[in-house]
PDB file of C-alpha atoms in Angstrom:
ATOM      1  CA  MET A   1       0.063   0.289  -0.050  1.00  0.00           C
ATOM      2  CA  ARG A   2       3.244   2.384   0.863  1.00  0.00           C
ATOM      3  CA  ARG A   3       4.649   1.789  -2.800  1.00  0.00           C
ATOM      4  CA  ARG A   4       1.130   2.240  -4.033  1.00  0.00           C
ATOM      5  CA  ALA A   5       0.516   5.922  -2.507  1.00  0.00           C
ATOM      6  CA  LEU A   6       4.333   7.139  -3.066  1.00  0.00           C
ATOM      7  CA  CYS A   7       4.196   5.920  -6.721  1.00  0.00           C
ATOM      8  CA  LEU A   8       0.682   7.608  -6.717  1.00  0.00           C
ATOM      9  CA  GLY A   9       2.756  10.612  -5.079  1.00  0.00           C
ATOM     10  CA  ARG A  10       4.394  10.979  -8.376  1.00  0.00           C
ATOM     11  CA  VAL A  11       2.385  11.902 -10.591  1.00  0.00           C
ATOM     12  CA  GLY A  12       2.425  15.357  -9.861  1.00  0.00           C
ATOM     13  CA  ASP A  13       6.450  15.525  -9.779  1.00  0.00           C
ATOM     14  CA  ILE A  14       7.645  17.111 -13.122  1.00  0.00           C
ATOM     15  CA  GLN A  15      11.008  17.264 -11.518  1.00  0.00           C
ATOM     16  CA  THR A  16      11.838  14.189 -12.966  1.00  0.00           C
ATOM     17  CA  ASP A  17      14.193  13.771 -15.370  1.00  0.00           C
ATOM     18  CA  TRP A  18      16.524  11.126 -16.816  1.00  0.00           C
ATOM     19  CA  SER A  19      19.480  10.965 -14.256  1.00  0.00           C
ATOM     20  CA  GLU A  20      17.388   9.013 -12.370  1.00  0.00           C
ATOM     21  CA  LEU A  21      17.314   6.414 -13.601  1.00  0.00           C
ATOM     22  CA  ARG A  22      20.613   6.412 -12.631  1.00  0.00           C
ATOM     23  CA  THR A  23      20.617   7.682  -9.343  1.00  0.00           C
ATOM     24  CA  ASP A  24      17.553   6.208  -7.976  1.00  0.00           C
ATOM     25  CA  ARG A  25      16.266   2.611  -9.442  1.00  0.00           C
ATOM     26  CA  ALA A  26      13.701   2.559  -7.271  1.00  0.00           C
ATOM     27  CA  ALA A  27      11.916   5.605  -8.099  1.00  0.00           C
ATOM     28  CA  ALA A  28      12.395   5.456 -11.591  1.00  0.00           C
ATOM     29  CA  ALA A  29      10.535   1.703 -11.167  1.00  0.00           C
ATOM     30  CA  CYS A  30       7.358   4.115 -10.340  1.00  0.00           C
ATOM     31  CA  SER A  31       7.497   6.018 -12.699  1.00  0.00           C
ATOM     32  CA  THR A  32       7.741   4.034 -15.728  1.00  0.00           C
ATOM     33  CA  ARG A  33       5.241   1.694 -14.001  1.00  0.00           C
ATOM     34  CA  LEU A  34       2.894   4.558 -13.819  1.00  0.00           C
ATOM     35  CA  ALA A  35       3.368   5.962 -17.637  1.00  0.00           C
ATOM     36  CA  LEU A  36       2.722   2.156 -18.645  1.00  0.00           C
ATOM     37  CA  GLY A  37      -0.583   2.556 -16.267  1.00  0.00           C
ATOM     38  CA  LEU A  38      -1.474   5.428 -17.771  1.00  0.00           C
ATOM     39  CA  VAL A  39      -0.849   4.140 -20.951  1.00  0.00           C
ATOM     40  CA  ARG A  40      -3.290   1.469 -20.092  1.00  0.00           C
ATOM     41  CA  LEU A  41      -5.607   3.287 -18.899  1.00  0.00           C
ATOM     42  CA  GLY A  42      -5.756   5.291 -22.252  1.00  0.00           C
ATOM     43  CA  ALA A  43      -6.490   2.344 -24.061  1.00  0.00           C
ATOM     44  CA  VAL A  44      -8.871   1.212 -21.495  1.00  0.00           C
ATOM     45  CA  LEU A  45     -10.545   4.687 -21.541  1.00  0.00           C
ATOM     46  CA  ALA A  46     -10.239   4.763 -25.141  1.00  0.00           C
ATOM     47  CA  TRP A  47     -12.335   1.225 -26.012  1.00  0.00           C
ATOM     48  CA  SER A  48     -15.176   2.718 -27.411  1.00  0.00           C
ATOM     49  CA  PHE A  49     -14.114   4.960 -29.562  1.00  0.00           C
ATOM     50  CA  VAL A  50     -10.736   2.375 -31.651  1.00  0.00           C
ATOM     51  CA  PRO A  51     -11.394  -0.387 -30.241  1.00  0.00           C
ATOM     52  CA  GLN A  52      -8.716  -1.704 -32.968  1.00  0.00           C
ATOM     53  CA  LEU A  53      -6.647   0.536 -31.790  1.00  0.00           C
ATOM     54  CA  ALA A  54      -7.112   0.184 -27.806  1.00  0.00           C
ATOM     55  CA  GLY A  55      -6.501  -3.117 -28.612  1.00  0.00           C
ATOM     56  CA  GLN A  56      -3.150  -3.036 -29.776  1.00  0.00           C
ATOM     57  CA  VAL A  57      -1.620  -1.067 -27.126  1.00  0.00           C
ATOM     58  CA  LEU A  58      -3.858  -4.070 -24.643  1.00  0.00           C
ATOM     59  CA  GLU A  59      -2.667  -6.409 -25.958  1.00  0.00           C
ATOM     60  CA  ALA A  60       1.109  -5.264 -25.568  1.00  0.00           C
ATOM     61  CA  PHE A  61      -0.153  -5.979 -21.799  1.00  0.00           C
ATOM     62  CA  GLY A  62      -0.279  -9.405 -22.526  1.00  0.00           C
ATOM     63  CA  GLU A  63      -4.249  -8.613 -22.209  1.00  0.00           C
ATOM     64  CA  ASP A  64      -6.301 -10.740 -25.293  1.00  0.00           C
ATOM     65  CA  GLY A  65      -7.511  -7.153 -26.856  1.00  0.00           C
ATOM     66  CA  ALA A  66     -11.164  -7.892 -26.233  1.00  0.00           C
ATOM     67  CA  LEU A  67     -13.439  -5.360 -24.637  1.00  0.00           C
ATOM     68  CA  PRO A  68     -11.667  -3.718 -21.159  1.00  0.00           C
ATOM     69  CA  PRO A  69     -13.863  -3.979 -17.891  1.00  0.00           C
ATOM     70  CA  TRP A  70     -14.319  -0.629 -17.084  1.00  0.00           C
ATOM     71  CA  PRO A  71     -11.889   0.787 -13.759  1.00  0.00           C
ATOM     72  CA  SER A  72     -13.679   1.449 -10.766  1.00  0.00           C
ATOM     73  CA  ASP A  73      -9.989   1.146  -9.285  1.00  0.00           C
ATOM     74  CA  VAL A  74      -8.378   3.954 -11.052  1.00  0.00           C
ATOM     75  CA  ALA A  75      -4.883   3.355  -8.443  1.00  0.00           C
ATOM     76  CA  GLN A  76      -4.892  -0.220  -8.828  1.00  0.00           C
ATOM     77  CA  LEU A  77      -4.756  -0.053 -12.725  1.00  0.00           C
ATOM     78  CA  LEU A  78      -2.040   1.947 -12.605  1.00  0.00           C
ATOM     79  CA  LEU A  79      -0.041   0.326 -11.108  1.00  0.00           C
ATOM     80  CA  SER A  80      -1.077  -3.435 -11.720  1.00  0.00           C
ATOM     81  CA  GLY A  81       0.904  -5.170 -14.457  1.00  0.00           C
ATOM     82  CA  THR A  82       4.320  -5.189 -12.762  1.00  0.00           C
ATOM     83  CA  GLY A  83       6.028  -8.357 -13.705  1.00  0.00           C
ATOM     84  CA  VAL A  84       4.208  -8.905 -16.744  1.00  0.00           C
ATOM     85  CA  PRO A  85       5.897  -8.520 -19.822  1.00  0.00           C
ATOM     86  CA  LEU A  86       5.693  -6.205 -22.746  1.00  0.00           C
ATOM     87  CA  VAL A  87       5.191  -6.782 -26.280  1.00  0.00           C
ATOM     88  CA  ARG A  88       6.972  -4.281 -28.777  1.00  0.00           C
ATOM     89  CA  PRO A  89       3.520  -3.395 -31.015  1.00  0.00           C
ATOM     90  CA  GLU A  90       3.808  -2.931 -34.976  1.00  0.00           C
ATOM     91  CA  HIS A  91       2.971   0.096 -35.790  1.00  0.00           C
ATOM     92  CA  LEU A  92      -0.368   1.104 -33.979  1.00  0.00           C
ATOM     93  CA  VAL A  93      -1.544   3.432 -37.245  1.00  0.00           C
ATOM     94  CA  ARG A  94       0.058   3.536 -40.423  1.00  0.00           C
ATOM     95  CA  LYS A  95       0.618   6.164 -42.438  1.00  0.00           C
ATOM     96  CA  ILE A  96      -1.370   7.494 -45.314  1.00  0.00           C
ATOM     97  CA  ASP A  97       0.834   7.714 -48.137  1.00  0.00           C
ATOM     98  CA  ALA A  98      -0.401   9.834 -51.406  1.00  0.00           C
ATOM     99  CA  ASP A  99      -1.876   7.731 -53.117  1.00  0.00           C
ATOM    100  CA  THR A 100      -4.188   6.904 -50.447  1.00  0.00           C
ATOM    101  CA  ALA A 101      -4.705  10.609 -48.957  1.00  0.00           C
ATOM    102  CA  ALA A 102      -6.078  11.208 -52.758  1.00  0.00           C
ATOM    103  CA  ARG A 103      -8.376   8.259 -52.891  1.00  0.00           C
ATOM    104  CA  LEU A 104      -9.795   9.032 -49.906  1.00  0.00           C
ATOM    105  CA  GLU A 105      -9.600  13.615 -50.746  1.00  0.00           C
ATOM    106  CA  GLY A 106     -11.974  12.629 -53.357  1.00  0.00           C
ATOM    107  CA  ARG A 107     -13.848  10.029 -51.526  1.00  0.00           C
ATOM    108  CA  PHE A 108     -15.044  12.958 -48.378  1.00  0.00           C
ATOM    109  CA  GLY A 109     -14.085  16.060 -50.389  1.00  0.00           C
ATOM    110  CA  GLY A 110     -11.390  17.547 -48.651  1.00  0.00           C
ATOM    111  CA  GLY A 111     -12.278  20.896 -50.700  1.00  0.00           C
ATOM    112  CA  ARG A 112     -11.634  23.719 -49.084  1.00  0.00           C
ATOM    113  CA  PRO A 113     -13.785  26.967 -48.294  1.00  0.00           C
ATOM    114  CA  ALA A 114     -12.848  30.173 -50.904  1.00  0.00           C
ATOM    115  CA  GLY A 115     -11.858  32.938 -49.183  1.00  0.00           C
TER     116      GLY A 115
END
């Protein structure tokens, strides 16, 4: 419980920098765990809008990518996953090439108002 409080207390700490990795490994671990927890929380919250993208992010965290339960305990969600190996996902959103951009512009208009 104390570790959770210490990690969550770091949310507002804007002084954290990369030197922490060399000087305070425990604080660096808390910062990293919290940052990854925020990414996972973002995926859970974004599921309703971009389910495929959110599913890819959740799969990187070792989940099945299915509809995640709504978080009832945000602190637990932010700090869960200790010891879970992360999988580096492929590109989440592919780059739109010129041909695709031209096709989408023709399909959805893309006209600019005069003026």
